[in-house]
Amino acid sequence: MEVEHAETVVVGAGQQGCGVAAALQELGREAIVLEKGEIGQAWAHERWDSLLVGSGNRTVRFPGWEYDGDDPGGCMTGPELAGHLRRYVRKRNLRVRQHTPVREVECLPTSAHDEVRFRTRLSTGGVIESRNLVVAVGGYASPRVPEVASDLDPSVHQIHSRHYRNPERLPAGAVLVVGSGISGQQIADELADAGREVFMSVGRHRAWPRHYRGRGLHEWMAVFPLYEDFVTVDPDGADGRPILPGLPVSAAKDWVQALNLGTLAAKGVVLVGSTRGAQHGVLLLEDNVVAIAKAADREFRRITDKIDTGIRQRGFVAPDPDPAVGVDLDRIADFGDKLDLAHHNITTIIWCTGFGPDYRILPDRVLDGNGAPIQDRGIFGAIPGLYYAGLPDGNSLGPVGIGANVENGRLIARHIHTDHLLRTNPTASLTDCVSTPDT
């Protein structure tokens, strides 16, 4: 069996994993990045065709490389983002091994002076020993489908949003979209535009404007302190398992039209309550459509009120607010507590019910009872030398964002470089690689 040695192994070649490798390179440290698929796998192959990256092109940045395209205000597609990342990897000559799945990682009992703390076993049979391990698989690795799915008639075609591509690939008939976060609303919107009959089983979410008072949402976020509102929510793991909370729903797939339950209802999407159970061909619902829509509208108006307050306090010139802005509650009504799939000719269900983490390659002693990493601030693992890139920090999605790979990567790289200096050159200054005492 071939055994290799590396100072640092990074698992995952998305923006977070490649960001760590590049940040280490900036400090003269090398890493091997292992990817079970291709660089930018999820963006290139695990999203629907019309998806646009909602955070905008300006956020597509990596260590030492800002967005360099000609449309900073636009939004690229998933494959375009993957191509951007691949170009960066080539330009920086990062050591990325594609189609190299990790079978398991051993965390060895070691002292602070040992060179080998981790033994990464590859599905191909090889082994890489390292002092540091960075796991950059994030929280979107494992699609979550509720148990109720198994209680439905097997004749109903069921897929998770991860496997949805476009309306043409679905069987004929009406479609039920379960979940009203970004994925659910964008997919329902696309299906409605394609002429499909669409039902949506709503769930708790937040609605924000895409455009307000003459400016795009991200422009106002750059002026007023709205970023923490945007990325921080209460996690919604009702069954006790970890779930990555979603960002606010703000716009349709063209990133111009408003998107919320009111605009979907105006297109003919039938809104039904949250799915709570099933009896063969009948879904059992909570009769809560209006309550969900009102909560989303309150969040919408909370944010527009903050923008209005900021404009007023700063004395900025901006168009008057549109009194009709918000979720049009006049178009929304409760549905009832049952949905008969056959009666409504619903042949397909798309579960837009989020994702959970998948860290089964790691030993149990570094995971909690739900299989999620035991970590500090979404970065530091339960044992020395173990790091995570792309995990939420508490209930904030800030560290998960595309552009956050720069700060995440450089923080991890500084600690790995500090570890190297303390072992090899105890008198060396640490100020060049550690910026503040608490990092």
GROMACS .gro file of C-alpha atoms in nm:
model
  439
    1MET     CA    1   0.000   0.000   0.000
    2GLU     CA    2   0.137   0.337  -0.106
    3VAL     CA    3   0.177   0.587   0.179
    4GLU     CA    4   0.233   0.955   0.103
    5HIS     CA    5   0.315   1.239   0.338
    6ALA     CA    6   0.186   1.596   0.331
    7GLU     CA    7   0.183   1.875   0.584
    8THR     CA    8  -0.187   1.943   0.516
    9VAL     CA    9  -0.464   1.748   0.349
   10VAL     CA   10  -0.777   1.935   0.239
   11VAL     CA   11  -1.092   1.733   0.168
   12GLY     CA   12  -1.315   1.904  -0.087
   13ALA     CA   13  -1.230   2.118  -0.391
   14GLY     CA   14  -1.512   2.368  -0.380
   15GLN     CA   15  -1.448   2.736  -0.319
   16GLN     CA   16  -1.377   2.675   0.050
   17GLY     CA   17  -1.122   2.396   0.005
   18CYS     CA   18  -0.942   2.571  -0.279
   19GLY     CA   19  -0.944   2.893  -0.076
   20VAL     CA   20  -0.761   2.720   0.210
   21ALA     CA   21  -0.502   2.570  -0.026
   22ALA     CA   22  -0.440   2.909  -0.187
   23ALA     CA   23  -0.413   3.086   0.149
   24LEU     CA   24  -0.156   2.829   0.262
   25GLN     CA   25   0.034   2.886  -0.060
   26GLU     CA   26   0.048   3.259   0.019
   27LEU     CA   27   0.238   3.171   0.338
   28GLY     CA   28   0.469   2.926   0.167
   29ARG     CA   29   0.287   2.618   0.289
   30GLU     CA   30   0.168   2.339   0.060
   31ALA     CA   31  -0.146   2.128   0.073
   32ILE     CA   32  -0.299   1.841  -0.119
   33VAL     CA   33  -0.668   1.889  -0.203
   34LEU     CA   34  -0.877   1.575  -0.251
   35GLU     CA   35  -1.204   1.589  -0.445
   36LYS     CA   36  -1.438   1.294  -0.499
   37GLY     CA   37  -1.573   1.450  -0.820
   38GLU     CA   38  -1.450   1.754  -1.009
   39ILE     CA   39  -1.338   2.098  -0.896
   40GLY     CA   40  -1.658   2.288  -0.817
   41GLN     CA   41  -1.854   1.963  -0.836
   42ALA     CA   42  -2.173   2.087  -0.670
   43TRP     CA   43  -2.194   2.406  -0.877
   44ALA     CA   44  -2.122   2.225  -1.202
   45HIS     CA   45  -2.332   1.911  -1.162
   46GLU     CA   46  -2.562   1.925  -0.858
   47ARG     CA   47  -2.781   2.231  -0.918
   48TRP     CA   48  -3.072   2.296  -1.151
   49ASP     CA   49  -2.994   2.437  -1.495
   50SER     CA   50  -3.137   2.788  -1.448
   51LEU     CA   51  -2.982   2.855  -1.107
   52LEU     CA   52  -2.802   3.187  -1.074
   53VAL     CA   53  -2.561   3.258  -0.788
   54GLY     CA   54  -2.768   3.490  -0.574
   55SER     CA   55  -2.485   3.663  -0.389
   56GLY     CA   56  -2.372   3.822  -0.717
   57ASN     CA   57  -2.052   3.824  -0.919
   58ARG     CA   58  -1.873   4.061  -0.681
   59THR     CA   59  -1.867   3.787  -0.418
   60VAL     CA   60  -1.688   3.541  -0.648
   61ARG     CA   61  -1.343   3.605  -0.507
   62PHE     CA   62  -1.055   3.392  -0.383
   63PRO     CA   63  -0.730   3.465  -0.197
   64GLY     CA   64  -0.534   3.709  -0.412
   65TRP     CA   65  -0.797   3.721  -0.685
   66GLU     CA   66  -1.100   3.950  -0.697
   67TYR     CA   67  -1.374   3.911  -0.956
   68ASP     CA   68  -1.221   4.013  -1.289
   69GLY     CA   69  -1.516   3.984  -1.527
   70ASP     CA   70  -1.709   4.256  -1.707
   71ASP     CA   71  -2.040   4.219  -1.521
   72PRO     CA   72  -1.978   4.283  -1.148
   73GLY     CA   73  -2.346   4.356  -1.088
   74GLY     CA   74  -2.464   4.035  -1.251
   75CYS     CA   75  -2.510   3.678  -1.132
   76MET     CA   76  -2.329   3.385  -1.293
   77THR     CA   77  -2.466   3.035  -1.335
   78GLY     CA   78  -2.344   2.739  -1.133
   79PRO     CA   79  -2.131   2.597  -1.416
   80GLU     CA   80  -1.984   2.943  -1.477
   81LEU     CA   81  -1.881   2.965  -1.112
   82ALA     CA   82  -1.724   2.619  -1.134
   83GLY     CA   83  -1.533   2.730  -1.444
   84HIS     CA   84  -1.416   3.044  -1.264
   85LEU     CA   85  -1.288   2.831  -0.975
   86ARG     CA   86  -1.110   2.590  -1.210
   87ARG     CA   87  -0.937   2.879  -1.385
   88TYR     CA   88  -0.818   3.002  -1.047
   89VAL     CA   89  -0.683   2.658  -0.952
   90ARG     CA   90  -0.487   2.643  -1.278
   91LYS     CA   91  -0.356   2.996  -1.237
   92ARG     CA   92  -0.237   2.929  -0.882
   93ASN     CA   93  -0.115   2.578  -0.967
   94LEU     CA   94  -0.287   2.429  -0.665
   95ARG     CA   95  -0.241   2.057  -0.600
   96VAL     CA   96  -0.592   1.925  -0.654
   97ARG     CA   97  -0.665   1.558  -0.716
   98GLN     CA   98  -1.003   1.511  -0.880
   99HIS     CA   99  -1.203   1.187  -0.875
  100THR     CA  100  -1.025   1.087  -0.553
  101PRO     CA  101  -1.285   0.998  -0.288
  102VAL     CA  102  -1.180   0.969   0.076
  103ARG     CA  103  -1.290   0.643   0.236
  104GLU     CA  104  -1.210   0.734   0.596
  105VAL     CA  105  -0.982   0.942   0.815
  106GLU     CA  106  -0.798   0.814   1.119
  107CYS     CA  107  -0.721   1.068   1.389
  108LEU     CA  108  -0.413   0.930   1.558
  109PRO     CA  109  -0.326   0.975   1.927
  110THR     CA  110  -0.022   1.201   1.906
  111SER     CA  111   0.182   1.459   2.090
  112ALA     CA  112   0.232   1.818   1.980
  113HIS     CA  113   0.567   1.732   1.819
  114ASP     CA  114   0.449   1.442   1.601
  115GLU     CA  115   0.449   1.496   1.227
  116VAL     CA  116   0.158   1.259   1.165
  117ARG     CA  117  -0.175   1.329   1.331
  118PHE     CA  118  -0.405   1.206   1.054
  119ARG     CA  119  -0.412   0.913   0.819
  120THR     CA  120  -0.644   0.971   0.522
  121ARG     CA  121  -0.742   0.650   0.347
  122LEU     CA  122  -0.849   0.685  -0.015
  123SER     CA  123  -1.110   0.474  -0.190
  124THR     CA  124  -0.840   0.393  -0.446
  125GLY     CA  125  -0.640   0.221  -0.174
  126GLY     CA  126  -0.374   0.483  -0.110
  127VAL     CA  127  -0.300   0.656   0.221
  128ILE     CA  128  -0.188   1.012   0.290
  129GLU     CA  129  -0.043   1.093   0.632
  130SER     CA  130  -0.050   1.453   0.748
  131ARG     CA  131  -0.010   1.679   1.047
  132ASN     CA  132  -0.314   1.888   0.955
  133LEU     CA  133  -0.653   1.803   0.808
  134VAL     CA  134  -0.898   2.058   0.668
  135VAL     CA  135  -1.246   1.924   0.595
  136ALA     CA  136  -1.417   2.149   0.341
  137VAL     CA  137  -1.732   1.954   0.256
  138GLY     CA  138  -1.961   2.215   0.414
  139GLY     CA  139  -2.319   2.157   0.521
  140TYR     CA  140  -2.477   2.087   0.184
  141ALA     CA  141  -2.349   1.733   0.138
  142SER     CA  142  -2.653   1.524   0.230
  143PRO     CA  143  -3.002   1.594   0.084
  144ARG     CA  144  -3.275   1.583   0.349
  145VAL     CA  145  -3.600   1.410   0.258
  146PRO     CA  146  -3.858   1.377   0.537
  147GLU     CA  147  -3.975   1.034   0.647
  148VAL     CA  148  -4.323   1.109   0.517
  149ALA     CA  149  -4.190   1.047   0.166
  150SER     CA  150  -4.182   0.672   0.231
  151ASP     CA  151  -4.554   0.673   0.315
  152LEU     CA  152  -4.660   0.795  -0.028
  153ASP     CA  153  -4.785   0.585  -0.317
  154PRO     CA  154  -4.477   0.461  -0.512
  155SER     CA  155  -4.641   0.567  -0.838
  156VAL     CA  156  -4.565   0.931  -0.747
  157HIS     CA  157  -4.230   1.043  -0.887
  158GLN     CA  158  -4.024   1.191  -0.601
  159ILE     CA  159  -3.690   1.376  -0.626
  160HIS     CA  160  -3.490   1.610  -0.406
  161SER     CA  161  -3.405   1.957  -0.538
  162ARG     CA  162  -3.044   1.841  -0.573
  163HIS     CA  163  -3.155   1.615  -0.858
  164TYR     CA  164  -3.395   1.856  -1.029
  165ARG     CA  165  -3.261   2.000  -1.356
  166ASN     CA  166  -3.548   2.149  -1.561
  167PRO     CA  167  -3.924   2.111  -1.624
  168GLU     CA  168  -3.876   1.901  -1.937
  169ARG     CA  169  -3.723   1.614  -1.740
  170LEU     CA  170  -4.031   1.568  -1.521
  171PRO     CA  171  -4.324   1.338  -1.601
  172ALA     CA  172  -4.641   1.492  -1.736
  173GLY     CA  173  -4.889   1.612  -1.476
  174ALA     CA  174  -4.898   1.861  -1.191
  175VAL     CA  175  -4.598   1.912  -0.965
  176LEU     CA  176  -4.590   1.960  -0.588
  177VAL     CA  177  -4.293   2.154  -0.455
  178VAL     CA  178  -4.241   2.095  -0.083
  179GLY     CA  179  -4.057   2.383   0.085
  180SER     CA  180  -4.064   2.758   0.021
  181GLY     CA  181  -3.702   2.860   0.067
  182ILE     CA  182  -3.487   2.985  -0.221
  183SER     CA  183  -3.479   2.649  -0.401
  184GLY     CA  184  -3.850   2.582  -0.359
  185GLN     CA  185  -3.965   2.924  -0.476
  186GLN     CA  186  -3.724   2.947  -0.769
  187ILE     CA  187  -3.815   2.598  -0.891
  188ALA     CA  188  -4.188   2.662  -0.850
  189ASP     CA  189  -4.146   2.989  -1.040
  190GLU     CA  190  -3.965   2.815  -1.326
  191LEU     CA  191  -4.227   2.540  -1.346
  192ALA     CA  192  -4.510   2.794  -1.354
  193ASP     CA  193  -4.335   2.988  -1.633
  194ALA     CA  194  -4.304   2.661  -1.826
  195GLY     CA  195  -4.682   2.617  -1.812
  196ARG     CA  196  -4.688   2.340  -1.553
  197GLU     CA  197  -4.961   2.321  -1.292
  198VAL     CA  198  -4.778   2.379  -0.964
  199PHE     CA  199  -4.864   2.329  -0.598
  200MET     CA  200  -4.634   2.445  -0.318
  201SER     CA  201  -4.634   2.313   0.037
  202VAL     CA  202  -4.511   2.616   0.229
  203GLY     CA  203  -4.267   2.628   0.517
  204ARG     CA  204  -4.109   2.893   0.735
  205HIS     CA  205  -3.883   3.126   0.537
  206ARG     CA  206  -3.786   3.490   0.499
  207ALA     CA  207  -3.879   3.724   0.212
  208TRP     CA  208  -3.663   4.021   0.113
  209PRO     CA  209  -3.693   4.267  -0.177
  210ARG     CA  210  -3.461   4.227  -0.473
  211HIS     CA  211  -3.496   4.595  -0.560
  212TYR     CA  212  -3.614   4.874  -0.333
  213ARG     CA  213  -3.629   5.251  -0.371
  214GLY     CA  214  -3.432   5.255  -0.693
  215ARG     CA  215  -3.148   5.027  -0.584
  216GLY     CA  216  -3.069   4.659  -0.575
  217LEU     CA  217  -3.073   4.480  -0.243
  218HIS     CA  218  -2.697   4.420  -0.236
  219GLU     CA  219  -2.633   4.791  -0.295
  220TRP     CA  220  -2.832   4.876   0.018
  221MET     CA  221  -2.653   4.597   0.206
  222ALA     CA  222  -2.323   4.766   0.121
  223VAL     CA  223  -2.447   5.099   0.262
  224PHE     CA  224  -2.642   4.997   0.571
  225PRO     CA  225  -2.566   4.729   0.835
  226LEU     CA  226  -2.789   4.462   0.681
  227TYR     CA  227  -2.537   4.183   0.624
  228GLU     CA  228  -2.585   4.017   0.962
  229ASP     CA  229  -2.962   4.027   0.908
  230PHE     CA  230  -2.907   3.856   0.573
  231VAL     CA  231  -2.689   3.568   0.693
  232THR     CA  232  -2.815   3.510   1.047
  233VAL     CA  233  -3.128   3.307   1.118
  234ASP     CA  234  -3.253   3.058   1.372
  235PRO     CA  235  -3.167   2.700   1.266
  236ASP     CA  236  -3.475   2.491   1.190
  237GLY     CA  237  -3.397   2.135   1.285
  238ALA     CA  238  -3.736   2.025   1.408
  239ASP     CA  239  -3.646   1.657   1.416
  240GLY     CA  240  -3.324   1.712   1.611
  241ARG     CA  241  -3.093   1.659   1.316
  242PRO     CA  242  -2.870   1.947   1.203
  243ILE     CA  243  -2.998   2.148   0.910
  244LEU     CA  244  -2.832   2.440   0.738
  245PRO     CA  245  -3.069   2.738   0.750
  246GLY     CA  246  -3.144   2.926   0.429
  247LEU     CA  247  -3.087   3.280   0.309
  248PRO     CA  248  -3.382   3.509   0.239
  249VAL     CA  249  -3.582   3.460  -0.080
  250SER     CA  250  -3.547   3.776  -0.285
  251ALA     CA  251  -3.587   3.730  -0.661
  252ALA     CA  252  -3.685   3.506  -0.949
  253LYS     CA  253  -3.437   3.332  -1.174
  254ASP     CA  254  -3.379   3.647  -1.384
  255TRP     CA  255  -3.282   3.839  -1.065
  256VAL     CA  256  -3.510   4.122  -1.171
  257GLN     CA  257  -3.862   4.013  -1.080
  258ALA     CA  258  -3.973   3.997  -0.719
  259LEU     CA  259  -4.025   3.647  -0.584
  260ASN     CA  260  -4.240   3.562  -0.285
  261LEU     CA  261  -4.557   3.371  -0.206
  262GLY     CA  262  -4.770   3.657  -0.340
  263THR     CA  263  -4.598   3.667  -0.680
  264LEU     CA  264  -4.615   3.288  -0.706
  265ALA     CA  265  -4.986   3.289  -0.626
  266ALA     CA  266  -5.033   3.556  -0.896
  267LYS     CA  267  -4.880   3.313  -1.147
  268GLY     CA  268  -5.128   3.044  -1.050
  269VAL     CA  269  -4.917   2.843  -0.806
  270VAL     CA  270  -5.155   2.681  -0.554
  271LEU     CA  271  -5.023   2.734  -0.201
  272VAL     CA  272  -5.096   2.459   0.051
  273GLY     CA  273  -4.992   2.419   0.413
  274SER     CA  274  -4.680   2.258   0.556
  275THR     CA  275  -4.658   1.882   0.503
  276ARG     CA  276  -4.698   1.689   0.827
  277GLY     CA  277  -4.784   1.332   0.718
  278ALA     CA  278  -4.921   1.109   0.446
  279GLN     CA  279  -5.179   0.837   0.397
  280HIS     CA  280  -5.103   0.668   0.066
  281GLY     CA  281  -5.205   0.928  -0.192
  282VAL     CA  282  -5.313   1.201   0.050
  283LEU     CA  283  -5.080   1.450   0.217
  284LEU     CA  284  -5.175   1.567   0.565
  285LEU     CA  285  -5.115   1.939   0.600
  286GLU     CA  286  -5.099   2.207   0.862
  287ASP     CA  287  -5.352   2.468   0.760
  288ASN     CA  288  -5.102   2.754   0.787
  289VAL     CA  289  -5.060   2.919   0.446
  290VAL     CA  290  -5.178   3.261   0.561
  291ALA     CA  291  -4.974   3.247   0.882
  292ILE     CA  292  -4.658   3.159   0.686
  293ALA     CA  293  -4.720   3.437   0.434
  294LYS     CA  294  -4.783   3.695   0.707
  295ALA     CA  295  -4.458   3.601   0.882
  296ALA     CA  296  -4.266   3.637   0.555
  297ASP     CA  297  -4.430   3.975   0.494
  298ARG     CA  298  -4.335   4.095   0.843
  299GLU     CA  299  -3.971   4.006   0.770
  300PHE     CA  300  -3.992   4.183   0.434
  301ARG     CA  301  -4.123   4.501   0.598
  302ARG     CA  302  -3.870   4.481   0.882
  303ILE     CA  303  -3.588   4.505   0.627
  304THR     CA  304  -3.750   4.775   0.417
  305ASP     CA  305  -3.811   4.973   0.737
  306LYS     CA  306  -3.438   4.948   0.818
  307ILE     CA  307  -3.352   5.076   0.471
  308ASP     CA  308  -3.607   5.359   0.504
  309THR     CA  309  -3.465   5.452   0.844
  310GLY     CA  310  -3.110   5.455   0.709
  311ILE     CA  311  -3.205   5.673   0.413
  312ARG     CA  312  -3.385   5.917   0.641
  313GLN     CA  313  -3.108   5.934   0.902
  314ARG     CA  314  -2.835   5.987   0.642
  315GLY     CA  315  -3.039   6.234   0.438
  316PHE     CA  316  -2.993   6.029   0.120
  317VAL     CA  317  -3.195   6.102  -0.193
  318ALA     CA  318  -3.397   5.801  -0.310
  319PRO     CA  319  -3.735   5.744  -0.477
  320ASP     CA  320  -4.031   5.722  -0.244
  321PRO     CA  321  -4.120   5.368  -0.134
  322ASP     CA  322  -4.382   5.184  -0.337
  323PRO     CA  323  -4.684   5.136  -0.107
  324ALA     CA  324  -4.760   4.804  -0.282
  325VAL     CA  325  -4.422   4.651  -0.202
  326GLY     CA  326  -4.423   4.337   0.010
  327VAL     CA  327  -4.604   4.004   0.001
  328ASP     CA  328  -4.948   4.050  -0.156
  329LEU     CA  329  -5.158   3.885   0.112
  330ASP     CA  330  -5.482   3.948  -0.082
  331ARG     CA  331  -5.382   3.668  -0.320
  332ILE     CA  332  -5.321   3.417  -0.041
  333ALA     CA  333  -5.569   3.194   0.139
  334ASP     CA  334  -5.555   2.886   0.357
  335PHE     CA  335  -5.601   2.559   0.170
  336GLY     CA  336  -5.715   2.306   0.427
  337ASP     CA  337  -5.556   2.012   0.602
  338LYS     CA  338  -5.542   1.756   0.318
  339LEU     CA  339  -5.409   1.737  -0.037
  340ASP     CA  340  -5.529   1.446  -0.253
  341LEU     CA  341  -5.250   1.393  -0.506
  342ALA     CA  342  -5.450   1.186  -0.754
  343HIS     CA  343  -5.748   1.423  -0.744
  344HIS     CA  344  -5.521   1.711  -0.847
  345ASN     CA  345  -5.323   1.497  -1.096
  346ILE     CA  346  -4.999   1.552  -0.901
  347THR     CA  347  -4.751   1.307  -1.048
  348THR     CA  348  -4.425   1.456  -0.918
  349ILE     CA  349  -4.305   1.580  -0.578
  350ILE     CA  350  -3.986   1.787  -0.553
  351TRP     CA  351  -3.853   1.791  -0.198
  352CYS     CA  352  -3.693   2.134  -0.145
  353THR     CA  353  -3.630   2.047   0.217
  354GLY     CA  354  -3.266   2.141   0.255
  355PHE     CA  355  -2.944   1.962   0.328
  356GLY     CA  356  -2.757   1.829   0.627
  357PRO     CA  357  -2.388   1.764   0.686
  358ASP     CA  358  -2.218   1.438   0.596
  359TYR     CA  359  -1.898   1.380   0.791
  360ARG     CA  360  -1.903   1.002   0.801
  361ILE     CA  361  -1.541   0.989   0.684
  362LEU     CA  362  -1.438   1.119   1.029
  363PRO     CA  363  -1.420   0.910   1.348
  364ASP     CA  364  -1.705   0.934   1.597
  365ARG     CA  365  -1.492   1.100   1.862
  366VAL     CA  366  -1.477   1.428   1.668
  367LEU     CA  367  -1.853   1.432   1.591
  368ASP     CA  368  -2.153   1.504   1.809
  369GLY     CA  369  -2.453   1.278   1.863
  370ASN     CA  370  -2.610   1.394   1.536
  371GLY     CA  371  -2.299   1.325   1.332
  372ALA     CA  372  -2.209   1.693   1.299
  373PRO     CA  373  -1.857   1.822   1.372
  374ILE     CA  374  -1.767   1.928   1.723
  375GLN     CA  375  -1.617   2.266   1.643
  376ASP     CA  376  -1.541   2.614   1.765
  377ARG     CA  377  -1.654   2.913   1.557
  378GLY     CA  378  -1.715   2.684   1.259
  379ILE     CA  379  -1.338   2.655   1.202
  380PHE     CA  380  -1.153   2.468   1.475
  381GLY     CA  381  -1.205   2.096   1.530
  382ALA     CA  382  -1.220   1.892   1.847
  383ILE     CA  383  -0.853   1.789   1.827
  384PRO     CA  384  -0.533   1.977   1.732
  385GLY     CA  385  -0.469   2.008   1.361
  386LEU     CA  386  -0.830   1.949   1.258
  387TYR     CA  387  -1.005   2.239   1.082
  388TYR     CA  388  -1.332   2.297   0.898
  389ALA     CA  389  -1.400   2.538   0.612
  390GLY     CA  390  -1.752   2.639   0.511
  391LEU     CA  391  -1.947   2.564   0.828
  392PRO     CA  392  -2.192   2.810   0.982
  393ASP     CA  393  -2.069   2.992   1.292
  394GLY     CA  394  -2.347   2.938   1.542
  395ASN     CA  395  -2.660   3.046   1.356
  396SER     CA  396  -2.478   3.262   1.100
  397LEU     CA  397  -2.434   3.162   0.738
  398GLY     CA  398  -2.163   3.425   0.691
  399PRO     CA  399  -1.874   3.172   0.683
  400VAL     CA  400  -2.060   2.964   0.422
  401GLY     CA  401  -2.074   3.240   0.160
  402ILE     CA  402  -1.869   3.218  -0.157
  403GLY     CA  403  -1.648   3.517  -0.079
  404ALA     CA  404  -1.600   3.399   0.281
  405ASN     CA  405  -1.348   3.145   0.153
  406VAL     CA  406  -1.088   3.424   0.161
  407GLU     CA  407  -1.123   3.499   0.533
  408ASN     CA  408  -1.181   3.133   0.626
  409GLY     CA  409  -0.882   3.017   0.425
  410ARG     CA  410  -0.645   3.280   0.560
  411LEU     CA  411  -0.751   3.220   0.920
  412ILE     CA  412  -0.686   2.846   0.887
  413ALA     CA  413  -0.361   2.907   0.700
  414ARG     CA  414  -0.235   3.142   0.972
  415HIS     CA  415  -0.288   2.879   1.239
  416ILE     CA  416  -0.120   2.606   1.035
  417HIS     CA  417   0.172   2.838   0.963
  418THR     CA  418   0.193   2.935   1.331
  419ASP     CA  419   0.208   2.568   1.424
  420HIS     CA  420   0.496   2.521   1.180
  421LEU     CA  421   0.691   2.819   1.314
  422LEU     CA  422   0.651   2.720   1.678
  423ARG     CA  423   0.787   2.374   1.604
  424THR     CA  424   1.070   2.469   1.370
  425ASN     CA  425   1.172   2.821   1.467
  426PRO     CA  426   1.061   2.909   1.822
  427THR     CA  427   1.221   3.255   1.804
  428ALA     CA  428   1.046   3.358   1.481
  429SER     CA  429   0.795   3.642   1.493
  430LEU     CA  430   0.432   3.537   1.471
  431THR     CA  431   0.294   3.880   1.386
  432ASP     CA  432   0.310   3.820   1.011
  433CYS     CA  433   0.072   3.525   1.024
  434VAL     CA  434  -0.152   3.595   1.326
  435SER     CA  435  -0.327   3.930   1.306
  436THR     CA  436  -0.507   3.947   1.640
  437PRO     CA  437  -0.479   3.755   1.969
  438ASP     CA  438  -0.824   3.594   1.934
  439THR     CA  439  -0.769   3.444   1.588
   0.00000   0.00000   0.00000
